[in-house]
CSV table of C-alpha atoms and ligand atoms in Angstrom, one decimal:
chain,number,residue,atom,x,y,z
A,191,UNK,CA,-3.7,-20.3,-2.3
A,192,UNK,CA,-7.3,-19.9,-3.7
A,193,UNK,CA,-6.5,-17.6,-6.1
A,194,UNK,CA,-3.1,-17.2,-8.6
A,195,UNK,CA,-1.6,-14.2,-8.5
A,196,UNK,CA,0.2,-14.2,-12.0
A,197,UNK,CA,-3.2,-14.6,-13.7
A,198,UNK,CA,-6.0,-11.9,-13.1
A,199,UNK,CA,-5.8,-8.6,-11.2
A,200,UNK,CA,-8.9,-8.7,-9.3
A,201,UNK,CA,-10.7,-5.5,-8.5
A,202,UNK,CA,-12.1,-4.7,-5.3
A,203,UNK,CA,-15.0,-2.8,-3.8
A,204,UNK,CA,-15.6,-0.7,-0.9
A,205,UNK,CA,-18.6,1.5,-0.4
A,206,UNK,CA,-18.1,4.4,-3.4
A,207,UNK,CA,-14.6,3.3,-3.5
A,208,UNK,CA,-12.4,0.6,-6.0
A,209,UNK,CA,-9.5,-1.1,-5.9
A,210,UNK,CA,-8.7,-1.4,-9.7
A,211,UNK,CA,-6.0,-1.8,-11.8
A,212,UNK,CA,-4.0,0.6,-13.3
A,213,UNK,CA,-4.0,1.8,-16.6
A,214,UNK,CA,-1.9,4.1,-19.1
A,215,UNK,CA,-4.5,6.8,-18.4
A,216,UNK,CA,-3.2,7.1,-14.4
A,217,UNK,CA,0.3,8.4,-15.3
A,218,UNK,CA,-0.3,11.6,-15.0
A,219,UNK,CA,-1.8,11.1,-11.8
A,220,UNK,CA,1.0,8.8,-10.2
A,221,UNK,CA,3.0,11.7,-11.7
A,222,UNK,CA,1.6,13.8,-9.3
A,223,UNK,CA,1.8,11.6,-6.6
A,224,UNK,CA,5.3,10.9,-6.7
A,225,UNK,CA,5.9,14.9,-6.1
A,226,UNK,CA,4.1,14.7,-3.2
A,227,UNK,CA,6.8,15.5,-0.2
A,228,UNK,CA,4.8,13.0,2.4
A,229,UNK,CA,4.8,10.3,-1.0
A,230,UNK,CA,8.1,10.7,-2.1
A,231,UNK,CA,9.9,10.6,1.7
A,232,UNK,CA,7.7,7.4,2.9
A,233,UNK,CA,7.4,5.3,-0.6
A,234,UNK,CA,10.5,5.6,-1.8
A,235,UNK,CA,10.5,3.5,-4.7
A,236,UNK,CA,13.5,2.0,-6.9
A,237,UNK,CA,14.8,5.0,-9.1
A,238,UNK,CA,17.5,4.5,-12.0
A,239,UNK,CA,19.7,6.6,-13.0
A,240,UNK,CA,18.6,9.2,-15.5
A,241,UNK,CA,15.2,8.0,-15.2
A,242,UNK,CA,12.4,10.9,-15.6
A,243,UNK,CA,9.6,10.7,-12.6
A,244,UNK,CA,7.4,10.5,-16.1
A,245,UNK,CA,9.6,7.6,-17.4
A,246,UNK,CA,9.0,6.1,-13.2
A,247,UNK,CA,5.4,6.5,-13.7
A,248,UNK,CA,5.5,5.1,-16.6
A,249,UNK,CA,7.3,2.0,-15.2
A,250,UNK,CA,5.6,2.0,-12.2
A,251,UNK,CA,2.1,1.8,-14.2
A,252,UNK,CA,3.1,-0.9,-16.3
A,253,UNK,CA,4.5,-3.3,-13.1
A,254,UNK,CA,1.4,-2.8,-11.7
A,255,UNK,CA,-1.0,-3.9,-14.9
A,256,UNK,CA,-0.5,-7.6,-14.3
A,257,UNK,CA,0.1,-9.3,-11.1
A,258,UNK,CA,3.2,-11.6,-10.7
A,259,UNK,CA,3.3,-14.7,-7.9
A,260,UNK,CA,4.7,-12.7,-5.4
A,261,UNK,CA,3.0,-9.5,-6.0
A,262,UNK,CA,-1.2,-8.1,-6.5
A,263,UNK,CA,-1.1,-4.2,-6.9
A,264,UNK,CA,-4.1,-2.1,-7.1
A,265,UNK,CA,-4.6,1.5,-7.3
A,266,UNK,CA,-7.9,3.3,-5.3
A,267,UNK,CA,-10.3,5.4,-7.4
A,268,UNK,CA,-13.0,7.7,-5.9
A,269,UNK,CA,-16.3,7.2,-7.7
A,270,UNK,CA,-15.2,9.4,-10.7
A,271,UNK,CA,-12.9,7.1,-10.9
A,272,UNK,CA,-9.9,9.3,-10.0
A,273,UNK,CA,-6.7,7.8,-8.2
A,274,UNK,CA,-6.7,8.5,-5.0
A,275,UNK,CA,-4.4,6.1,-3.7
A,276,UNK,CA,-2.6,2.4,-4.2
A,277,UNK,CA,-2.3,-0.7,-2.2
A,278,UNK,CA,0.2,-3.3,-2.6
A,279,UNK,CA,0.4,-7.4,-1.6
A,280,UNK,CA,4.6,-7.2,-2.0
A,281,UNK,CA,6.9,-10.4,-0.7
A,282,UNK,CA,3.9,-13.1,-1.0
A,283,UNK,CA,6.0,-16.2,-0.1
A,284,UNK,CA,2.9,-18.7,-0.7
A,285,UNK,CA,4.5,-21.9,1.2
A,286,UNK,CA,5.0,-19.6,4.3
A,287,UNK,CA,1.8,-18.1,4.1
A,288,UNK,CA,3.2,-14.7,4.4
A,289,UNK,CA,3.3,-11.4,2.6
A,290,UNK,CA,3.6,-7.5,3.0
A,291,UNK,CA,0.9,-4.4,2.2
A,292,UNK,CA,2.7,-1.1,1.4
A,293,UNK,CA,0.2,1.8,0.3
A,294,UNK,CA,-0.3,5.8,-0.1
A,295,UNK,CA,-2.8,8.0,-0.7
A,296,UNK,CA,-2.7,11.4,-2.9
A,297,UNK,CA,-3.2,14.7,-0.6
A,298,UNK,CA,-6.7,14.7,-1.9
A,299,UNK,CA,-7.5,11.4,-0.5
A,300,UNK,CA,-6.4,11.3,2.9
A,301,UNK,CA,-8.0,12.0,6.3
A,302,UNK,CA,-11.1,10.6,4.8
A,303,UNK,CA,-11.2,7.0,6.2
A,304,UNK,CA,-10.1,5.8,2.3
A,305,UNK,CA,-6.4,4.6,3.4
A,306,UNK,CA,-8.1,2.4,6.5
A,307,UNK,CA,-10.9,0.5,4.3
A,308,UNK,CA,-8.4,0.0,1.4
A,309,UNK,CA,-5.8,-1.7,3.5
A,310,UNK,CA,-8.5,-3.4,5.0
A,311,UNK,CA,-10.2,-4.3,2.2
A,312,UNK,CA,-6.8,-5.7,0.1
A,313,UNK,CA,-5.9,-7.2,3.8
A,314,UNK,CA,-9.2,-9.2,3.7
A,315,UNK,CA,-8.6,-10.5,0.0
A,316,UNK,CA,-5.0,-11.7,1.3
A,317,UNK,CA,-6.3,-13.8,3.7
A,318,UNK,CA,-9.2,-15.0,2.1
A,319,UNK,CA,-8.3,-15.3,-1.6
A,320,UNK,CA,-4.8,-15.9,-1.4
A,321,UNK,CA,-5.0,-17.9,1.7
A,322,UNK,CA,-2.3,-16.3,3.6
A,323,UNK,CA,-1.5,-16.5,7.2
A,324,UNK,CA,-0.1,-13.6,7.9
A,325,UNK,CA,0.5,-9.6,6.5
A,326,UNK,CA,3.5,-7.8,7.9
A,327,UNK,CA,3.4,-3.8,7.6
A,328,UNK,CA,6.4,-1.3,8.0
A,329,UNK,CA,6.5,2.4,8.3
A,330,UNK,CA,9.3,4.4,9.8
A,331,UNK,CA,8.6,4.9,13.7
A,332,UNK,CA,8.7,9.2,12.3
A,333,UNK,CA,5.4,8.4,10.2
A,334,UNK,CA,2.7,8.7,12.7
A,335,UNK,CA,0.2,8.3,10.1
A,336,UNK,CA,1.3,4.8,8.7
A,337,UNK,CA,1.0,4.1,12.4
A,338,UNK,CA,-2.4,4.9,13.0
A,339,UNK,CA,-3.8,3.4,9.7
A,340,UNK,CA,-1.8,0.4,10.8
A,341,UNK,CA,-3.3,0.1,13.9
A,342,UNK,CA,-6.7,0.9,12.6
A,343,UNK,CA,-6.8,-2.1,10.3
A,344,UNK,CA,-5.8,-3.8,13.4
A,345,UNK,CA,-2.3,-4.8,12.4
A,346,UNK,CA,-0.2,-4.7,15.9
A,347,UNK,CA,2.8,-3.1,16.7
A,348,UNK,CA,4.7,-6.3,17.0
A,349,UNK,CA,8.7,-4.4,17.4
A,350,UNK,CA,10.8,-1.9,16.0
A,351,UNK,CA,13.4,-2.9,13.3
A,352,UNK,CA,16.4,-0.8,14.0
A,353,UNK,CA,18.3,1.4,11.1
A,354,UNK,CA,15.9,-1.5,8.7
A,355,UNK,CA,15.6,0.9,5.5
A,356,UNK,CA,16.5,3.9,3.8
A,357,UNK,CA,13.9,5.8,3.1
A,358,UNK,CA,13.3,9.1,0.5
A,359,UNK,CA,15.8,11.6,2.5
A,360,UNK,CA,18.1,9.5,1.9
A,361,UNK,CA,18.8,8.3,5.8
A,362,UNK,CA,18.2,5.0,7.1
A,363,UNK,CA,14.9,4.8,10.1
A,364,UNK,CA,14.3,2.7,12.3
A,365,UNK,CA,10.8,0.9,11.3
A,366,UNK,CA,7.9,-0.2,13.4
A,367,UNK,CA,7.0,-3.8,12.0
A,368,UNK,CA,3.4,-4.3,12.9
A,369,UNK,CA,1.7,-7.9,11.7
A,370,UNK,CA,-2.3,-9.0,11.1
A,371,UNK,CA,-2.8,-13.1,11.2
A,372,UNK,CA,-6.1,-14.0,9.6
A,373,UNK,CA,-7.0,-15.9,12.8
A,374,UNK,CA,-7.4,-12.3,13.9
A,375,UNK,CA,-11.0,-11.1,14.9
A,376,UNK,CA,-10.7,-7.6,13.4
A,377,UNK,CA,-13.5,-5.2,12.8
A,378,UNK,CA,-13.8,-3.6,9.4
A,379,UNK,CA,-12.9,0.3,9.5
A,380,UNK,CA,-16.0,2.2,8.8
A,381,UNK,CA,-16.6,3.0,5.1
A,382,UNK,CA,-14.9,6.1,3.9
A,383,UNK,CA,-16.8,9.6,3.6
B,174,COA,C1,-0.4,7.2,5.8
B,174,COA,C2,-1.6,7.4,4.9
B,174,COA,C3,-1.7,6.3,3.8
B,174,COA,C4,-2.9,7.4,5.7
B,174,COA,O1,-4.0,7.4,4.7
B,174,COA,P1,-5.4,8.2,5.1
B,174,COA,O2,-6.4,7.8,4.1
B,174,COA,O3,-5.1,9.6,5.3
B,174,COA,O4,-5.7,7.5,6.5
B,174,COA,P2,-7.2,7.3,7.1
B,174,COA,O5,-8.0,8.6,6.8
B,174,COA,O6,-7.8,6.0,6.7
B,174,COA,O7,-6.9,7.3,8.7
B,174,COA,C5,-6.3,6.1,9.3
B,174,COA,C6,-5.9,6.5,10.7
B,174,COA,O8,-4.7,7.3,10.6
B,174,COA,C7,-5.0,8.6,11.3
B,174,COA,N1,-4.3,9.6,10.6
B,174,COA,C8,-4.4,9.9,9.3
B,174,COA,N2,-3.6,10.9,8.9
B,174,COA,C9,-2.9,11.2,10.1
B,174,COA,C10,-1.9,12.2,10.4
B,174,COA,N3,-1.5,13.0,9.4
B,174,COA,N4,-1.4,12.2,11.6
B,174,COA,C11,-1.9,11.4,12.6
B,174,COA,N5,-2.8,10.4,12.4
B,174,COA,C12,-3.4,10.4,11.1
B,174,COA,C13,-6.5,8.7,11.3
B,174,COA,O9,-6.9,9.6,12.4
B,174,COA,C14,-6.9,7.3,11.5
B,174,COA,O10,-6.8,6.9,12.8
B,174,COA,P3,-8.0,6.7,13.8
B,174,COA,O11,-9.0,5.8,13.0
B,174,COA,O12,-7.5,6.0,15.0
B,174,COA,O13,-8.5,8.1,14.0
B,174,COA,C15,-1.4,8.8,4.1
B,174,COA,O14,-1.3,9.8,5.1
B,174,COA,C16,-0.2,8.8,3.2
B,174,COA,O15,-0.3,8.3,2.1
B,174,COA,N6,0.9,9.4,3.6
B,174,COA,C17,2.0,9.6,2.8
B,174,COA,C18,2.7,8.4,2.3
B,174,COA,C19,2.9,7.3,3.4
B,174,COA,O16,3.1,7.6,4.6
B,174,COA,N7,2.7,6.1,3.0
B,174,COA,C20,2.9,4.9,3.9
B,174,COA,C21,4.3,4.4,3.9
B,174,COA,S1,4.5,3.1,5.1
């Protein structure tokens, strides 16, 4: 591993676009986010009981202020600097070389290209930064635009995990499992409008 996870969040550029760590002041916006129907069905995050989606945010926020050794989190800003989206390195097991990207993107965001070149972009710092091997990449086989982005950012589909995870409705779905190697010769997704 080049770089430690546990010590700096590391922001990210691409074109207009930043991958930047989140702060207090984006709250409001994950808020938001988390009441979006597409959000809250595919990223179905831990909830406890009697927990406020403010109280969530709030938590959210704060885990995602400093990395940990298995995890780098950033959220995307446009260039005003508003959230537009997040992308996750989860499940980074440095002696296997391995780890997982989970991301969304706001309403606002998507359909623009932002989604590809930030997966892309946090894809590109896994392998070269933290010196990983390999990225692995589920969405439910229902969420044909998880696929897409998937396949953009050239991560095959590699199988189908049957009944693998309950997901915001409640229901378990079967899950596509698609995987990038950083032997792979991928080209970058074009910069975002
Ligand atoms: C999935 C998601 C992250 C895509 O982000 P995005 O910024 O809109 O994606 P992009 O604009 O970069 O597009 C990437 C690819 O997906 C395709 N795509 C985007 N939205 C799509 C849609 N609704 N249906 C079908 N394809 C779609 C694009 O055409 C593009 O493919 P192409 O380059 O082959 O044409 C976004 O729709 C989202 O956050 N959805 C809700 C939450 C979610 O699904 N999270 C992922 C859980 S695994």
């Amino acid at each position: 591993m080049v770089v430690e996870p546990s010590v700096l969040p590391i922001p990210l550029r691409f074109g207009a676009y930043a991958l930047d760590t989140a702060t207090p002041d984006d709250v409001d916006a994950v808020v938001a986010a988390f009441a979006d129907p597409d959000i809250a069905r595919w990223n179905n995050g831990p909830r406890r009981p009697g927990e406020t989606v403010h109280d969530r945010a709030v938590r959210w926020v704060a885990a995602r202020t400093a990395w940990s050794p298995d995890r780098c989190s950033w959220v995307v800003r446009d260039a005003d600097g508003r959230l537009v989206g997040q992308v996750s390195i989860h499940s980074i097991d440095d002696p296997a070389g391995t780890g997982e990207i989970g991301y969304w993107l706001t309403p606002d965001g998507r359909g623009r290209g932002i989604g590809a070149a930030a997966v892309d972009t946090a894809t590109r710092f896994g392998f070269d930064l933290l010196g990983l091997a390999r990225l692995e990449l589920f969405h439910a086989v229902e969420n044909e635009a998880s696929c897409r982005l998937a396949l953009r950012c050239g991560y095959l589909l590699e199988g189908t995990a049957r009944q693998s995870f309950v997901y915001g409705d409640g229901l378990r779905h079967d899950e596509h499992l698609h995987g990038r190697l950083a032997a792979d010769a991928v080209a970058p997704p074009p910069l975002p409008r």
